[in-house]
Amino acid sequence: MTIRVIIVDDQAMVRAGFAALLAAQSDIDVVGEAPDGRRGIEVARAALPDVVLMDVRMPELDGLAAAREILAPPPRVVRVPKVLMLTTFDVDDYVYEALRAGASGFLLKDAPPADLISAVRVVAAGEALLAPSVTRRLIADFAAQRPAPRKEGASLRLGGLTPRETEVLELIARGLSNQEIAGRLVLAEQTVKTHIGRVLSKLGLRDRAQAVVFAYESGLVTPGDR
């Protein structure tokens, strides 16, 4: 199946470069582009992409605000794409908020071409582009700097998890990869994936990125935990 992508960035050369790279892949089709967040929302609604590459800092409407609108559309919009945020620096004030808004992850704009291609495929497949190293450093830092109020009903939602599922969620939020979780709990990696799927389903979460945010905001994990 071909992955439909749109590119939202205020730099024309960046859009052109990304478009050329992605369009050269047999399984990726670039179906639109936009120079700012407002136009990006319009293109996303018209082109019906699977993945939106969204720059963080743009005129008119920044990437965070645009991502929020794309990921929380009006009732008449039935197809919601994945959003992959593009950042210039590996520590960006918007990243944590973008994940809270429902973005599936982020990628540095100067990442190697192979990383961009892989990122689009990973996000399109429903996975979160959130490396364990990023989870450990970035998410914990932002949670510590701007702790959000615990969501109402979070304890009740956590109560719906089995002890093993709660343990898996905690390890995800601590920054462990599936392989590392499998080793820690002495489980097959496929079993870990099954547990993660059940956690996401029970908590009504979209992907691993939202699971990390939920774990911090619910109080299951606190910054500085090891």
Coordinates of N, CA and C in Angstrom, one line a residue:
M1 N 0.8 -1.2 0.0 CA 0.0 0.0 0.0 C 0.9 1.2 0.0
T2 N 0.5 2.2 -0.8 CA 1.3 3.4 -0.9 C 1.0 4.4 0.2
I3 N 2.0 5.0 0.8 CA 1.8 5.9 2.0 C 1.7 7.3 1.4
R4 N 0.6 8.0 1.7 CA 0.3 9.3 1.2 C 0.9 10.3 2.2
V5 N 1.7 11.2 1.8 CA 2.4 12.2 2.6 C 2.2 13.6 2.2
I6 N 2.0 14.5 3.1 CA 2.1 16.0 2.8 C 3.2 16.6 3.7
I7 N 3.8 17.6 3.1 CA 5.0 18.3 3.8 C 4.6 19.7 4.1
V8 N 4.6 20.1 5.4 CA 4.3 21.4 5.8 C 5.5 22.1 6.4
D9 N 6.1 23.1 5.7 CA 7.3 23.7 6.2 C 7.4 25.1 5.5
D10 N 7.9 26.1 6.2 CA 7.9 27.4 5.6 C 9.1 27.7 4.7
Q11 N 10.0 26.7 4.6 CA 11.1 26.8 3.7 C 10.9 26.0 2.5
A12 N 10.8 26.7 1.3 CA 10.6 26.0 0.1 C 11.6 25.0 -0.3
M13 N 12.9 25.3 0.0 CA 13.9 24.3 -0.3 C 13.8 23.1 0.5
V14 N 13.4 23.2 1.8 CA 13.2 22.0 2.6 C 12.1 21.2 2.1
R15 N 11.0 21.8 1.7 CA 9.8 21.1 1.2 C 10.3 20.3 -0.1
A16 N 11.0 21.0 -1.0 CA 11.4 20.4 -2.3 C 12.3 19.3 -2.0
G17 N 13.3 19.4 -1.1 CA 14.2 18.4 -0.8 C 13.5 17.1 -0.3
F18 N 12.7 17.3 0.7 CA 12.0 16.2 1.3 C 11.1 15.5 0.3
A19 N 10.4 16.3 -0.5 CA 9.5 15.8 -1.5 C 10.2 14.9 -2.5
A20 N 11.4 15.4 -3.0 CA 12.1 14.7 -4.0 C 12.6 13.3 -3.4
L21 N 13.1 13.4 -2.1 CA 13.6 12.2 -1.5 C 12.5 11.1 -1.3
L22 N 11.3 11.6 -0.8 CA 10.2 10.7 -0.5 C 9.6 10.2 -1.7
A23 N 9.4 11.0 -2.7 CA 8.7 10.6 -4.0 C 9.5 9.6 -4.7
A24 N 10.8 9.5 -4.4 CA 11.7 8.5 -5.1 C 11.5 7.1 -4.6
Q25 N 10.7 7.0 -3.5 CA 10.5 5.7 -2.9 C 9.2 5.1 -3.5
S26 N 9.3 3.8 -3.8 CA 8.2 3.1 -4.5 C 6.9 3.1 -3.6
D27 N 7.0 3.1 -2.3 CA 5.9 3.0 -1.4 C 5.4 4.3 -0.8
I28 N 6.0 5.4 -1.3 CA 5.6 6.7 -0.7 C 5.2 7.6 -1.8
D29 N 4.1 8.3 -1.6 CA 3.5 9.3 -2.6 C 3.3 10.6 -1.9
V30 N 4.0 11.7 -2.4 CA 3.8 13.0 -1.8 C 2.6 13.7 -2.5
V31 N 1.6 13.9 -1.8 CA 0.3 14.3 -2.3 C 0.0 15.8 -2.1
G32 N 0.9 16.5 -1.4 CA 0.7 17.9 -1.2 C 1.8 18.6 -0.3
E33 N 1.8 19.9 -0.3 CA 2.7 20.6 0.6 C 2.1 22.0 0.9
A34 N 2.6 22.6 2.0 CA 2.1 23.9 2.4 C 3.2 24.7 3.1
P35 N 3.1 26.0 3.0 CA 4.2 26.8 3.6 C 3.9 27.3 5.1
D36 N 2.7 27.0 5.6 CA 2.4 27.4 7.0 C 1.4 26.5 7.5
G37 N 1.2 26.6 8.9 CA 0.3 25.7 9.5 C -1.2 25.8 9.1
R38 N -1.6 27.0 8.8 CA -3.0 27.2 8.4 C -3.3 26.5 7.1
R39 N -2.4 26.7 6.1 CA -2.5 26.1 4.8 C -2.3 24.6 4.9
G40 N -1.5 24.2 5.9 CA -1.3 22.7 6.1 C -2.5 22.0 6.5
I41 N -3.3 22.7 7.3 CA -4.6 22.1 7.7 C -5.5 21.9 6.5
E42 N -5.6 22.9 5.7 CA -6.4 22.8 4.5 C -6.0 21.7 3.6
V43 N -4.7 21.6 3.4 CA -4.1 20.6 2.5 C -4.4 19.2 3.0
A44 N -4.2 19.1 4.4 CA -4.4 17.8 5.0 C -5.9 17.3 4.8
R45 N -6.8 18.3 5.0 CA -8.2 17.9 4.8 C -8.6 17.6 3.4
A46 N -7.9 18.2 2.4 CA -8.2 18.0 1.0 C -7.5 16.7 0.4
A47 N -6.2 16.6 0.8 CA -5.4 15.5 0.2 C -5.5 14.2 0.9
L48 N -6.1 14.1 2.1 CA -6.3 12.9 2.9 C -5.0 12.1 3.0
P49 N -3.9 12.7 3.6 CA -2.7 11.9 3.7 C -2.7 10.9 4.8
D50 N -1.8 10.0 4.8 CA -1.6 9.1 5.9 C -0.6 9.7 6.9
V51 N 0.3 10.5 6.4 CA 1.3 11.1 7.3 C 1.5 12.6 6.9
V52 N 1.5 13.4 8.0 CA 1.8 14.8 7.8 C 3.2 15.1 8.4
L53 N 4.1 15.6 7.6 CA 5.4 16.0 8.1 C 5.2 17.5 8.4
M54 N 5.3 17.8 9.7 CA 5.0 19.2 10.2 C 6.1 19.9 10.9
D55 N 6.6 21.0 10.3 CA 7.6 21.8 10.9 C 7.0 22.4 12.2
V56 N 7.8 22.6 13.2 CA 7.4 23.2 14.4 C 7.2 24.7 14.3
R57 N 8.2 25.4 13.8 CA 8.1 26.9 13.8 C 7.8 27.4 12.5
M58 N 6.6 28.0 12.3 CA 6.2 28.6 11.0 C 5.3 29.8 11.3
P59 N 5.2 30.7 10.2 CA 4.4 31.8 10.3 C 2.9 31.5 10.2
E60 N 2.1 32.5 10.4 CA 0.6 32.3 10.3 C 0.1 31.4 11.4
L61 N 0.5 30.1 11.5 CA 0.0 29.2 12.5 C 1.2 28.2 12.7
D62 N 1.7 28.1 13.9 CA 2.8 27.2 14.1 C 2.4 25.7 14.0
G63 N 3.4 24.9 14.0 CA 3.2 23.4 13.8 C 2.4 22.8 14.9
L64 N 2.6 23.3 16.1 CA 1.9 22.7 17.3 C 0.4 22.9 17.2
A65 N 0.0 24.2 16.9 CA -1.4 24.5 16.7 C -2.0 23.8 15.6
A66 N -1.3 23.7 14.5 CA -1.8 23.0 13.3 C -2.0 21.5 13.6
A67 N -1.0 20.9 14.3 CA -1.2 19.5 14.6 C -2.4 19.3 15.5
R68 N -2.6 20.2 16.4 CA -3.8 20.0 17.3 C -5.1 20.0 16.5
E69 N -5.2 20.9 15.5 CA -6.4 21.0 14.7 C -6.5 19.7 13.8
I70 N -5.4 19.3 13.2 CA -5.5 18.1 12.3 C -5.8 16.9 13.1
L71 N -5.3 16.7 14.3 CA -5.5 15.5 15.1 C -6.9 15.6 15.9
A72 N -7.5 16.7 16.0 CA -8.8 16.8 16.6 C -9.8 17.5 15.7
P73 N -10.1 16.8 14.6 CA -10.9 17.5 13.5 C -12.4 17.5 13.9
P74 N -13.2 18.3 13.1 CA -14.6 18.3 13.3 C -15.2 16.9 13.0
P75 N -16.4 16.7 13.5 CA -17.0 15.3 13.4 C -17.1 14.8 11.9
R76 N -17.3 15.8 11.0 CA -17.4 15.4 9.6 C -16.2 14.8 9.0
V77 N -15.0 15.0 9.6 CA -13.7 14.5 9.1 C -13.5 13.1 9.7
V78 N -13.5 12.1 8.8 CA -13.4 10.7 9.3 C -12.0 10.2 9.2
R79 N -11.2 10.8 8.5 CA -9.8 10.2 8.3 C -8.8 11.2 8.9
V80 N -8.1 10.7 10.0 CA -7.2 11.5 10.7 C -5.8 10.9 10.4
P81 N -4.9 11.7 9.9 CA -3.5 11.2 9.6 C -2.6 11.2 10.8
K82 N -1.5 10.6 10.7 CA -0.5 10.6 11.7 C 0.3 11.9 11.5
V83 N 0.8 12.5 12.5 CA 1.6 13.7 12.4 C 3.0 13.5 13.0
L84 N 4.0 13.8 12.1 CA 5.4 13.6 12.5 C 6.0 15.0 12.5
M85 N 6.4 15.5 13.7 CA 6.9 16.9 13.8 C 8.4 16.9 13.4
L86 N 8.7 18.0 12.7 CA 10.1 18.3 12.3 C 10.7 19.4 13.1
T87 N 11.8 19.1 13.8 CA 12.4 20.1 14.6 C 13.8 20.4 14.2
T88 N 14.3 21.6 14.5 CA 15.7 22.0 14.1 C 16.6 21.6 15.2
F89 N 16.2 21.6 16.5 CA 17.1 21.2 17.6 C 16.5 20.0 18.3
D90 N 17.4 19.2 18.9 CA 16.9 17.9 19.5 C 16.2 18.2 20.8
V91 N 16.3 19.4 21.4 CA 15.5 19.8 22.5 C 14.7 21.0 22.2
D92 N 13.4 20.8 21.9 CA 12.6 21.9 21.4 C 11.4 22.1 22.4
D93 N 11.1 23.3 22.7 CA 10.1 23.6 23.7 C 8.7 23.0 23.3
Y94 N 8.5 22.8 22.0 CA 7.2 22.3 21.5 C 7.1 20.8 21.6
V95 N 8.1 20.1 21.7 CA 8.1 18.6 21.5 C 7.1 17.9 22.5
Y96 N 7.2 18.2 23.8 CA 6.4 17.6 24.7 C 4.9 17.9 24.5
E97 N 4.7 19.2 24.2 CA 3.3 19.6 23.9 C 2.8 18.9 22.7
A98 N 3.6 18.8 21.7 CA 3.2 18.1 20.5 C 2.8 16.6 20.7
L99 N 3.6 16.0 21.6 CA 3.2 14.6 21.9 C 1.9 14.5 22.7
R100 N 1.7 15.5 23.6 CA 0.4 15.6 24.3 C -0.7 15.8 23.4
A101 N -0.5 16.6 22.3 CA -1.5 16.9 21.3 C -1.9 15.7 20.5
G102 N -1.0 14.7 20.5 CA -1.3 13.5 19.7 C -0.3 13.2 18.6
A103 N 0.7 14.0 18.4 CA 1.7 13.7 17.4 C 2.4 12.4 17.7
S104 N 2.7 11.7 16.6 CA 3.3 10.4 16.7 C 4.8 10.4 16.9
G105 N 5.4 11.5 17.1 CA 6.8 11.6 17.3 C 7.4 12.8 16.6
F106 N 8.8 12.8 16.6 CA 9.4 14.0 16.0 C 10.7 13.5 15.4
L107 N 11.2 14.3 14.4 CA 12.5 14.0 13.7 C 13.2 15.3 13.5
L108 N 14.6 15.2 13.6 CA 15.4 16.4 13.4 C 15.4 16.6 11.9
K109 N 15.3 17.9 11.5 CA 15.3 18.3 10.1 C 16.6 17.9 9.4
D110 N 17.7 17.8 10.1 CA 19.0 17.5 9.5 C 19.3 16.0 9.7
A111 N 18.3 15.2 10.0 CA 18.6 13.7 10.1 C 19.0 13.2 8.7
P112 N 19.7 12.1 8.7 CA 20.1 11.4 7.4 C 18.8 11.1 6.6
P113 N 18.9 11.1 5.3 CA 17.8 10.8 4.4 C 17.1 9.5 4.8
A114 N 17.9 8.5 5.1 CA 17.4 7.1 5.4 C 16.5 7.2 6.6
D115 N 16.8 8.1 7.6 CA 16.0 8.2 8.8 C 14.7 8.8 8.5
L116 N 14.6 9.8 7.6 CA 13.4 10.4 7.2 C 12.5 9.4 6.6
I117 N 13.0 8.6 5.6 CA 12.2 7.6 4.9 C 11.7 6.6 5.9
S118 N 12.6 6.1 6.8 CA 12.2 5.1 7.8 C 11.1 5.7 8.8
A119 N 11.3 7.0 9.1 CA 10.3 7.6 10.0 C 8.9 7.6 9.5
V120 N 8.8 8.0 8.2 CA 7.5 8.0 7.5 C 6.9 6.6 7.5
R121 N 7.7 5.6 7.3 CA 7.1 4.2 7.2 C 6.7 3.8 8.6
V122 N 7.5 4.1 9.6 CA 7.2 3.7 11.0 C 5.9 4.3 11.5
V123 N 5.8 5.6 11.3 CA 4.6 6.4 11.7 C 3.4 5.9 11.0
A124 N 3.5 5.7 9.6 CA 2.4 5.2 8.8 C 1.9 3.9 9.3
A125 N 2.8 3.1 9.8 CA 2.4 1.7 10.3 C 1.7 1.7 11.7
G126 N 1.6 2.9 12.3 CA 0.9 3.1 13.5 C 1.9 3.0 14.7
E127 N 3.2 3.0 14.5 CA 4.1 3.1 15.6 C 4.5 4.5 16.0
A128 N 5.0 4.7 17.1 CA 5.5 6.0 17.5 C 7.0 6.2 17.3
L129 N 7.4 7.3 16.7 CA 8.8 7.5 16.5 C 9.3 8.2 17.8
L130 N 9.6 7.4 18.7 CA 10.1 8.0 20.0 C 11.1 7.0 20.5
A131 N 12.4 7.4 20.2 CA 13.5 6.5 20.6 C 13.6 6.4 22.1
P132 N 14.1 5.3 22.7 CA 14.2 5.2 24.1 C 15.1 6.3 24.7
S133 N 16.2 6.7 24.0 CA 17.1 7.7 24.5 C 16.3 9.1 24.6
V134 N 15.4 9.3 23.6 CA 14.6 10.5 23.7 C 13.6 10.5 24.8
T135 N 13.0 9.3 25.0 CA 12.1 9.1 26.1 C 12.8 9.5 27.5
R136 N 14.0 8.9 27.6 CA 14.7 9.1 28.9 C 15.0 10.5 29.2
R137 N 15.5 11.2 28.2 CA 16.0 12.6 28.4 C 15.0 13.6 28.2
L138 N 14.4 13.7 27.0 CA 13.5 14.7 26.6 C 12.2 14.8 27.4
I139 N 11.5 13.6 27.4 CA 10.2 13.6 28.0 C 10.3 13.9 29.5
A140 N 11.3 13.3 30.2 CA 11.4 13.5 31.6 C 11.7 14.9 31.9
D141 N 12.6 15.5 31.1 CA 12.9 16.9 31.3 C 11.7 17.8 31.2
F142 N 10.9 17.6 30.1 CA 9.7 18.5 30.0 C 8.7 18.2 31.0
A143 N 8.5 17.0 31.4 CA 7.6 16.7 32.5 C 8.0 17.4 33.8
A144 N 9.3 17.4 34.0 CA 9.8 18.0 35.3 C 9.6 19.5 35.2
Q145 N 9.8 20.1 34.1 CA 9.7 21.6 33.9 C 8.3 22.1 33.9
R146 N 7.4 21.3 33.3 CA 6.0 21.8 33.2 C 5.1 20.6 33.5
P147 N 5.1 20.3 34.8 CA 4.2 19.2 35.2 C 2.7 19.5 34.9
A148 N 2.0 18.6 34.3 CA 0.6 18.9 34.0 C -0.3 18.3 35.1
P149 N -1.4 18.9 35.3 CA -2.4 18.3 36.3 C -2.7 16.9 35.9
R150 N -2.8 16.0 36.9 CA -3.2 14.6 36.6 C -4.6 14.6 36.0
K151 N -4.8 13.8 35.0 CA -6.1 13.7 34.3 C -7.1 13.1 35.2
E152 N -8.3 13.7 35.2 CA -9.4 13.1 36.0 C -9.7 11.7 35.4
G153 N -9.8 10.8 36.4 CA -10.1 9.4 36.0 C -8.9 8.6 35.6
A154 N -7.7 9.2 35.7 CA -6.5 8.5 35.3 C -6.3 7.2 36.2
S155 N -6.5 7.4 37.5 CA -6.4 6.2 38.4 C -7.3 5.1 38.1
L156 N -8.5 5.5 37.7 CA -9.5 4.5 37.3 C -9.1 3.8 36.0
R157 N -8.6 4.5 35.1 CA -8.1 3.9 33.8 C -6.9 3.0 34.1
L158 N -6.0 3.4 35.0 CA -4.9 2.5 35.3 C -5.4 1.3 36.0
G159 N -6.5 1.4 36.8 CA -7.0 0.2 37.5 C -7.5 -0.8 36.5
G160 N -7.8 -0.4 35.3 CA -8.3 -1.4 34.3 C -7.2 -2.3 33.7
L161 N -5.9 -1.9 34.0 CA -4.8 -2.7 33.5 C -4.5 -3.9 34.5
T162 N -4.0 -4.9 33.9 CA -3.5 -6.0 34.7 C -2.1 -5.6 35.3
P163 N -1.7 -6.3 36.4 CA -0.4 -5.9 37.0 C 0.8 -6.0 35.9
R164 N 0.7 -6.9 35.0 CA 1.8 -7.1 34.0 C 1.7 -5.9 33.0
E165 N 0.5 -5.5 32.6 CA 0.3 -4.4 31.7 C 0.8 -3.1 32.3
T166 N 0.5 -2.9 33.6 CA 1.0 -1.7 34.3 C 2.5 -1.7 34.3
E167 N 3.1 -2.8 34.6 CA 4.5 -2.9 34.6 C 5.1 -2.6 33.2
V168 N 4.5 -3.1 32.2 CA 5.0 -2.8 30.8 C 4.9 -1.3 30.5
L169 N 3.7 -0.7 30.9 CA 3.5 0.8 30.7 C 4.6 1.6 31.4
E170 N 4.9 1.2 32.6 CA 5.9 1.9 33.4 C 7.3 1.8 32.7
L171 N 7.6 0.6 32.2 CA 8.9 0.4 31.6 C 9.0 1.2 30.2
I172 N 7.9 1.3 29.5 CA 7.9 2.1 28.3 C 8.2 3.6 28.7
A173 N 7.6 4.1 29.8 CA 7.7 5.5 30.2 C 9.1 5.7 30.7
R174 N 9.8 4.7 31.2 CA 11.2 4.8 31.7 C 12.2 4.8 30.6
G175 N 11.7 4.5 29.3 CA 12.6 4.6 28.2 C 13.1 3.3 27.7
L176 N 12.5 2.2 28.1 CA 13.0 0.9 27.6 C 12.4 0.6 26.2
S177 N 13.2 0.0 25.4 CA 12.7 -0.5 24.1 C 11.9 -1.8 24.3
N178 N 11.2 -2.3 23.3 CA 10.5 -3.6 23.4 C 11.5 -4.7 23.8
Q179 N 12.7 -4.7 23.2 CA 13.7 -5.7 23.4 C 14.2 -5.7 24.9
E180 N 14.4 -4.5 25.4 CA 14.8 -4.3 26.8 C 13.7 -4.7 27.7
I181 N 12.5 -4.4 27.4 CA 11.4 -4.8 28.3 C 11.3 -6.3 28.3
A182 N 11.4 -6.9 27.2 CA 11.4 -8.4 27.1 C 12.5 -9.0 28.0
G183 N 13.7 -8.4 27.9 CA 14.8 -8.9 28.8 C 14.5 -8.7 30.2
R184 N 14.0 -7.6 30.6 CA 13.8 -7.2 32.0 C 12.7 -8.2 32.6
L185 N 11.6 -8.4 31.8 CA 10.5 -9.2 32.3 C 10.6 -10.7 32.0
V186 N 11.7 -11.1 31.3 CA 11.9 -12.4 30.8 C 10.7 -12.9 30.0
L187 N 10.3 -12.1 29.0 CA 9.2 -12.4 28.1 C 9.7 -12.4 26.6
A188 N 9.0 -13.1 25.7 CA 9.3 -13.0 24.3 C 8.9 -11.6 23.9
E189 N 9.7 -11.0 22.9 CA 9.4 -9.7 22.4 C 8.0 -9.6 21.8
Q190 N 7.5 -10.6 21.2 CA 6.2 -10.6 20.6 C 5.1 -10.5 21.7
T191 N 5.4 -11.1 22.9 CA 4.5 -11.0 24.0 C 4.5 -9.6 24.6
V192 N 5.6 -8.9 24.6 CA 5.7 -7.5 25.0 C 4.8 -6.7 24.1
K193 N 4.9 -6.9 22.8 CA 4.1 -6.1 21.8 C 2.6 -6.3 22.0
T194 N 2.3 -7.6 22.4 CA 0.9 -7.9 22.7 C 0.4 -7.1 23.9
H195 N 1.2 -7.1 24.9 CA 0.9 -6.3 26.1 C 0.7 -4.8 25.8
I196 N 1.6 -4.3 25.0 CA 1.6 -2.9 24.7 C 0.3 -2.6 23.9
G197 N -0.1 -3.5 23.0 CA -1.3 -3.3 22.2 C -2.5 -3.2 23.2
R198 N -2.5 -4.1 24.2 CA -3.7 -4.1 25.1 C -3.7 -2.9 26.0
V199 N -2.5 -2.4 26.4 CA -2.4 -1.2 27.2 C -3.0 0.0 26.4
L200 N -2.6 0.1 25.1 CA -3.1 1.2 24.3 C -4.6 1.2 24.1
S201 N -5.1 -0.1 23.9 CA -6.5 -0.2 23.7 C -7.3 0.1 25.0
K202 N -6.9 -0.4 26.1 CA -7.6 -0.2 27.3 C -7.6 1.3 27.8
L203 N -6.5 2.0 27.5 CA -6.4 3.4 27.9 C -6.9 4.4 26.8
G204 N -7.2 3.8 25.7 CA -7.7 4.7 24.6 C -6.6 5.6 24.1
L205 N -5.4 5.1 24.0 CA -4.3 5.8 23.5 C -3.9 5.4 22.0
R206 N -3.4 6.4 21.3 CA -3.1 6.2 19.9 C -1.8 5.4 19.7
D207 N -0.8 5.7 20.5 CA 0.5 5.0 20.2 C 1.4 5.1 21.5
R208 N 2.6 4.6 21.3 CA 3.6 4.6 22.4 C 3.9 6.0 22.9
A209 N 3.9 7.0 22.1 CA 4.2 8.3 22.5 C 3.2 8.8 23.5
Q210 N 1.9 8.6 23.2 CA 0.8 9.0 24.1 C 0.9 8.2 25.4
A211 N 1.3 6.9 25.3 CA 1.5 6.1 26.5 C 2.5 6.7 27.5
V212 N 3.6 7.2 26.9 CA 4.6 7.8 27.8 C 4.0 9.0 28.5
V213 N 3.4 9.9 27.7 CA 2.8 11.1 28.3 C 1.8 10.7 29.4
F214 N 0.9 9.7 29.1 CA -0.1 9.3 30.0 C 0.5 8.8 31.3
A215 N 1.6 8.1 31.2 CA 2.3 7.5 32.4 C 2.8 8.6 33.3
Y216 N 3.3 9.7 32.7 CA 3.8 10.8 33.5 C 2.7 11.6 34.1
E217 N 1.7 11.9 33.3 CA 0.6 12.7 33.7 C -0.3 12.0 34.8
S218 N -0.4 10.7 34.7 CA -1.2 10.0 35.7 C -0.5 9.7 37.0
G219 N 0.8 10.0 37.0 CA 1.6 9.8 38.2 C 2.2 8.4 38.4
L220 N 2.0 7.5 37.4 CA 2.5 6.2 37.4 C 4.1 6.3 37.4
V221 N 4.6 7.2 36.7 CA 6.1 7.5 36.6 C 6.3 9.0 36.9
T222 N 7.3 9.3 37.7 CA 7.6 10.7 37.9 C 9.0 11.0 37.4
P223 N 9.3 12.2 37.0 CA 10.6 12.5 36.5 C 11.7 12.2 37.5
G224 N 12.8 11.6 37.0 CA 13.9 11.2 37.9 C 13.8 9.7 38.3
D225 N 12.6 9.1 38.1 CA 12.5 7.6 38.4 C 13.6 6.8 37.6
R226 N 14.0 5.8 38.2 CA 15.0 4.9 37.5 C 14.4 3.5 37.6

